[in-house]
PDB file of C-alpha atoms in Angstrom:
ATOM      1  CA  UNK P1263      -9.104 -14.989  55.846  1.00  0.00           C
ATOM      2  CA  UNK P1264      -6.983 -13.398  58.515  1.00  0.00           C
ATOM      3  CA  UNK P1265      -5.782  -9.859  58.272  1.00  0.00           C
ATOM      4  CA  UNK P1266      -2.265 -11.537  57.923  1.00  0.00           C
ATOM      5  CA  UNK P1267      -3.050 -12.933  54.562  1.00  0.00           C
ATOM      6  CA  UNK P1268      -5.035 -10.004  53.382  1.00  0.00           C
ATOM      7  CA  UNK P1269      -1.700  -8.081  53.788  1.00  0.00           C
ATOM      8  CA  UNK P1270       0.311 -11.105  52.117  1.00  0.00           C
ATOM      9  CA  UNK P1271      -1.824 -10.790  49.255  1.00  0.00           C
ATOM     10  CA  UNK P1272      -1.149  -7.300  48.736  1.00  0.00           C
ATOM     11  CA  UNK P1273       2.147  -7.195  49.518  1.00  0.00           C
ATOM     12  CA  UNK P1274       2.860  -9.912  46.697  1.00  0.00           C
ATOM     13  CA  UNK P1275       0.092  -7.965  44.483  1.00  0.00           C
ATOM     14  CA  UNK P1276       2.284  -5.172  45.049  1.00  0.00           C
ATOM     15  CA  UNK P1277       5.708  -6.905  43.957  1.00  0.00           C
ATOM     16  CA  UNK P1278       4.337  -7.927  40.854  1.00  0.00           C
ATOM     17  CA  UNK P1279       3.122  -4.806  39.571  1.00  0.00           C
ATOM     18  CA  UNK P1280       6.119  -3.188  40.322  1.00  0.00           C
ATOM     19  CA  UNK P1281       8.999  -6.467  38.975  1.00  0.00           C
ATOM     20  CA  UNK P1282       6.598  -6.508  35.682  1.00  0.00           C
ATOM     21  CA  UNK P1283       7.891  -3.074  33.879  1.00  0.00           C
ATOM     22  CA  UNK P1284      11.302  -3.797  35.257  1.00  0.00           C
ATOM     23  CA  UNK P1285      11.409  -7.442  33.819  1.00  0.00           C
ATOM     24  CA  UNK P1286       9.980  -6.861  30.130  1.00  0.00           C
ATOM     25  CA  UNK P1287      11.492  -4.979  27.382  1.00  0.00           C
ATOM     26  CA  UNK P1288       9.639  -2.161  25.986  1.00  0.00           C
ATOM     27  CA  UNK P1289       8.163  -2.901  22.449  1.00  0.00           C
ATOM     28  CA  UNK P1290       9.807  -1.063  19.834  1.00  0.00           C
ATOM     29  CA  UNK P1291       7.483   2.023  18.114  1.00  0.00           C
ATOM     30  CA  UNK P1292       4.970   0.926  15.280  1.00  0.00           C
ATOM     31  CA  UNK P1293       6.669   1.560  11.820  1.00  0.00           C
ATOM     32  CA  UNK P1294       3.441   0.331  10.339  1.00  0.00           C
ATOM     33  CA  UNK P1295       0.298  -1.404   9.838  1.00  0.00           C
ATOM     34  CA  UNK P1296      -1.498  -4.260   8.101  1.00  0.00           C
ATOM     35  CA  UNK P1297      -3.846  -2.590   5.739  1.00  0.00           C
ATOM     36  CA  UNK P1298      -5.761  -5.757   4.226  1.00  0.00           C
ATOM     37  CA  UNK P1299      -5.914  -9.515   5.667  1.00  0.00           C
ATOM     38  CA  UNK P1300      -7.258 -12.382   3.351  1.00  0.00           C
ATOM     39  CA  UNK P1301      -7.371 -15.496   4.199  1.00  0.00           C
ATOM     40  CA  UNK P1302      -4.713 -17.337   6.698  1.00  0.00           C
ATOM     41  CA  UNK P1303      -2.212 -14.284   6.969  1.00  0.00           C
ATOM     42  CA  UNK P1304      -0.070 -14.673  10.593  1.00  0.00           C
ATOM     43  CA  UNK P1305       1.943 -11.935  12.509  1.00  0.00           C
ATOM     44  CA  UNK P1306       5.143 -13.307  14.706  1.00  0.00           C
ATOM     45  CA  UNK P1307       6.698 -10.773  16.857  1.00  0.00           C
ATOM     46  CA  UNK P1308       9.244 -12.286  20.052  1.00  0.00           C
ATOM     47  CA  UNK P1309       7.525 -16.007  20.077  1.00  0.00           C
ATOM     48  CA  UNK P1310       4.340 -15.169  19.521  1.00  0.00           C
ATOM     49  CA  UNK P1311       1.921 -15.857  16.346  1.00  0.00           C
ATOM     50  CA  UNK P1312      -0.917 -14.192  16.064  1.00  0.00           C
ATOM     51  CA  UNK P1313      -3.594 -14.260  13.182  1.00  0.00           C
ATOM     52  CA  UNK P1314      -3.078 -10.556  11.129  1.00  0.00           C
ATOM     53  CA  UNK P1315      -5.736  -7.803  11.845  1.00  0.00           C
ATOM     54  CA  UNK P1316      -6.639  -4.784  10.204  1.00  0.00           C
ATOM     55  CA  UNK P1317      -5.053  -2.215  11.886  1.00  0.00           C
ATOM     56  CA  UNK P1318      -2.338  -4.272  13.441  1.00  0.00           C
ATOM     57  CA  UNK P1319       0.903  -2.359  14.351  1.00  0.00           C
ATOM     58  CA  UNK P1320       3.984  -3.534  12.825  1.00  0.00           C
ATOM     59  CA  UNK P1321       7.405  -3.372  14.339  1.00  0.00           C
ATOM     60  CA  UNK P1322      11.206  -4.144  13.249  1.00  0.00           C
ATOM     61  CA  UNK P1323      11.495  -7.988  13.832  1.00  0.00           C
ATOM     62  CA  UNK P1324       8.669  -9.240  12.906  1.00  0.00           C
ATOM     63  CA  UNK P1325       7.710 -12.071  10.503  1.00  0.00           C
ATOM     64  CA  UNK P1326       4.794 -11.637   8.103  1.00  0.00           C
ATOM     65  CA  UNK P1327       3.348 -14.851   6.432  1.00  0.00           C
ATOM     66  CA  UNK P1328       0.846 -16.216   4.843  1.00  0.00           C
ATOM     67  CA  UNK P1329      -0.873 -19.142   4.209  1.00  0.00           C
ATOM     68  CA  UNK P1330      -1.264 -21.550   1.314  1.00  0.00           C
ATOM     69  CA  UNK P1331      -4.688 -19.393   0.178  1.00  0.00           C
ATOM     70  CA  UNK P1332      -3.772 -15.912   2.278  1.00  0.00           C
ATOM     71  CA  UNK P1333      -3.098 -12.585   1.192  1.00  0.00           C
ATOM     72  CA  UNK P1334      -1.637  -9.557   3.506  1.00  0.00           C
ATOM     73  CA  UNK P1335      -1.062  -5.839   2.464  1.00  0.00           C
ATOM     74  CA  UNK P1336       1.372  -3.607   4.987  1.00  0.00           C
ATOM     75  CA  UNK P1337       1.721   0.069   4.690  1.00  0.00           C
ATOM     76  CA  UNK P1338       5.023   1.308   6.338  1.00  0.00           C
ATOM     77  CA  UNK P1339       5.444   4.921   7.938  1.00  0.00           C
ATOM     78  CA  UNK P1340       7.081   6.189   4.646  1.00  0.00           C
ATOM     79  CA  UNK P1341       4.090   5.040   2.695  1.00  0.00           C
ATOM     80  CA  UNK P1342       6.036   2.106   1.139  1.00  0.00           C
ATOM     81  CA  UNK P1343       3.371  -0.577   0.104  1.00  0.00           C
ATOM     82  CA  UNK P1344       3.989  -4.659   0.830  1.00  0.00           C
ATOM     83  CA  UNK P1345       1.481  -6.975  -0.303  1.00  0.00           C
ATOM     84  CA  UNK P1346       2.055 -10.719  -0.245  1.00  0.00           C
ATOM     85  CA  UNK P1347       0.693 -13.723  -2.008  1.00  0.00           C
ATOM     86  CA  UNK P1348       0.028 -17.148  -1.034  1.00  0.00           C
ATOM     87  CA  UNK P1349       2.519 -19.176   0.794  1.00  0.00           C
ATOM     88  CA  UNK P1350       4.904 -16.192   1.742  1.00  0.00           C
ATOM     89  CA  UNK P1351       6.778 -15.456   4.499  1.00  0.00           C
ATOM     90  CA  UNK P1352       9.151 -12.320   4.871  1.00  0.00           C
ATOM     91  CA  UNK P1353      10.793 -10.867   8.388  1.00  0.00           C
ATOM     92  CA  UNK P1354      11.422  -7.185   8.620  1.00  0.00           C
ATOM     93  CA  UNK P1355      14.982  -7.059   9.965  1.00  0.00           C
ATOM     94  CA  UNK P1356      15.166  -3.231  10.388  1.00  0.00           C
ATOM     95  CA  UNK P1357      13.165  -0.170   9.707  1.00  0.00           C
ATOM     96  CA  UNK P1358      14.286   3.449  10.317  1.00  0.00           C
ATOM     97  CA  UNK P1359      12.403   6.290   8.766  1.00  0.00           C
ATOM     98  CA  UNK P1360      13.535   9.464  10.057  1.00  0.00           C
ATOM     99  CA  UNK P1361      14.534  12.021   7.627  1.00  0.00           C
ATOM    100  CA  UNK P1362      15.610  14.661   9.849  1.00  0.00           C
ATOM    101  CA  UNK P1363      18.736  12.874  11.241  1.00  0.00           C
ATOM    102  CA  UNK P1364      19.296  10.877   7.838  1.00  0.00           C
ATOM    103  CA  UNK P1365      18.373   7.516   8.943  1.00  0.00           C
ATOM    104  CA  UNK P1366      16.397   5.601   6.301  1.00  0.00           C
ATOM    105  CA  UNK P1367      16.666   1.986   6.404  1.00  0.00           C
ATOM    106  CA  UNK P1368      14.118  -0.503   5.240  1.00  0.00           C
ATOM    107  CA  UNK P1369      15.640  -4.286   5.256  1.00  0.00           C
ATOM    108  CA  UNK P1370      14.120  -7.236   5.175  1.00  0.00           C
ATOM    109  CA  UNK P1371      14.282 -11.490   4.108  1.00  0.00           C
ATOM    110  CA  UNK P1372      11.783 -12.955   1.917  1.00  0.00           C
ATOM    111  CA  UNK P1373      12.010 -16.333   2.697  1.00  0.00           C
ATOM    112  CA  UNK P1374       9.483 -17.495  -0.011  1.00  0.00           C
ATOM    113  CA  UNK P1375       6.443 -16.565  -1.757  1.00  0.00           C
ATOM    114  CA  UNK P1376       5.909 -13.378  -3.122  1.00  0.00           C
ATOM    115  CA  UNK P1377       6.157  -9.915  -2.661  1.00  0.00           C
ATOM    116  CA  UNK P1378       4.819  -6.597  -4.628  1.00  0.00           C
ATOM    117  CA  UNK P1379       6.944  -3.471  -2.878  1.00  0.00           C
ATOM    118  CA  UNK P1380       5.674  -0.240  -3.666  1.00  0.00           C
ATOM    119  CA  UNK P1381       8.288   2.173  -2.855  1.00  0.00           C
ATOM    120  CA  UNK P1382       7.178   5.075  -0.550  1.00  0.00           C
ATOM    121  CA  UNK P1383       8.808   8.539   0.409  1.00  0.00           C
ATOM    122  CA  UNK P1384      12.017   6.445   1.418  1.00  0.00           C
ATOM    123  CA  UNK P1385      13.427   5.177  -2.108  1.00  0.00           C
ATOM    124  CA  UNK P1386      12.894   8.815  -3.211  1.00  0.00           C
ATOM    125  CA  UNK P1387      14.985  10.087  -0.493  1.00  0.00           C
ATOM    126  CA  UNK P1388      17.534   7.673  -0.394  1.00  0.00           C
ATOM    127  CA  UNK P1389      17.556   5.488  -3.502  1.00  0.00           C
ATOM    128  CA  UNK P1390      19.931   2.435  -1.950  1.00  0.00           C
ATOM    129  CA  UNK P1391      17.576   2.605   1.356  1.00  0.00           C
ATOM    130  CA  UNK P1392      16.147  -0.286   0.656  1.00  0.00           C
ATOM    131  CA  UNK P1393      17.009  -3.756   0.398  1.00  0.00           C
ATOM    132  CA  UNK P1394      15.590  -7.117   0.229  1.00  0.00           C
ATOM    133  CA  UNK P1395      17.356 -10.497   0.947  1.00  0.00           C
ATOM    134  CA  UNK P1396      16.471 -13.576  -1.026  1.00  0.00           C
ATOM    135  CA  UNK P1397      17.720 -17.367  -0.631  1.00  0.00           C
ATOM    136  CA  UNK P1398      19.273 -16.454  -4.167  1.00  0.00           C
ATOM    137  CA  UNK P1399      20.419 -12.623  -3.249  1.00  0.00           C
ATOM    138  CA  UNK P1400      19.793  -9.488  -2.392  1.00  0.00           C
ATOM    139  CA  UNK P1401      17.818  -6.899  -4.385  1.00  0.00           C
ATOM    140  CA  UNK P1402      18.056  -3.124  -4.317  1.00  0.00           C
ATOM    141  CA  UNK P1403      14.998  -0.850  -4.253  1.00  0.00           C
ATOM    142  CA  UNK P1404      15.593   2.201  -6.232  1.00  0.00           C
ATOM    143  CA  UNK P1405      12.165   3.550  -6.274  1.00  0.00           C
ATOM    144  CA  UNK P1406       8.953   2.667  -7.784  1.00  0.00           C
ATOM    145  CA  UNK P1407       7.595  -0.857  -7.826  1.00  0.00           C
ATOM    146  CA  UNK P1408       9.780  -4.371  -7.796  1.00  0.00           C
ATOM    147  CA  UNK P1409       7.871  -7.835  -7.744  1.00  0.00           C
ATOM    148  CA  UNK P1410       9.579 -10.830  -6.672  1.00  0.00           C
ATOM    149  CA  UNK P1411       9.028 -14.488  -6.454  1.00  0.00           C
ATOM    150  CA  UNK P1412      10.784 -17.086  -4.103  1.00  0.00           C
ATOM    151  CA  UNK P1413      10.331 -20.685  -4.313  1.00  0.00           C
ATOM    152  CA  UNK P1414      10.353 -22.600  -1.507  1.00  0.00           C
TER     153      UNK P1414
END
């Protein structure tokens, strides 16, 4: 190898460490995590599906679903609880838990299956801060605990 292409190398080396950062979009910050996997549960976040982990940071836009014998639990930042049955699938449209500048937002679209929401430190807040969208409607969270079933 001639010195020429060592310095092509690292000249191109170079140009794509520095394009990368300029070229992709930050990730939004966490506004939770998956507390408990079982079974098939799936995470898709900007194209990508990955099988859920423990631990797993959640951000606004993502899709949550589960499989036809899977179970997933989510605790958001407020402490609001979101466990899914079988054959679910919900995407978080928007989160926003900030008290300090009154922004408390939790929407989201279940799609189908079922979901058990536990109301955190949000609903008790702001009563109409959150909302869930159904093929059917939409359904207020006032506070304390609101099960519902979609059929596919």
């Amino acid at each position: 190898m001639t010195c020429l292409d060592h310095y092509m190398r690292a000249l191109c080396t170079l140009a794509a460490v520095w394009l990368v950062p300029a070229s992709g979009s930050t990730l939004p910050e966490p506004v939770g995590h998956v507390a408990r996997v079982e079974g098939a549960a799936f995470v898709s976040s900007r194209g990508h599906t990955n099988a859920a982990k423990v631990g797993q940071a959640i951000i606004p836009g993502v899709a949550l679903s589960t499989g036809a014998e899977g179970g997933l639990g989510v605790i958001m930042g407020d402490g609001s609880v979101l466990s899914f049955g079988p054959d679910s699938e919900l995407t978080l449209d928007d989160y926003r838990f900030a008290p300090a500048s009154d922004e408390l937002r939790l929407r989201a679209t279940l799609n189908r299956g079922t979901l058990n929401l536990i109301a955190g430190d949000m609903a008790r807040l702001d009563p109409q801060a959150i909302a869930v969208e159904t093929p059917e409607g939409r359904v207020g969270v006032r506070g304390g605990q609101v099960l519902l079933k979609v059929k596919p």
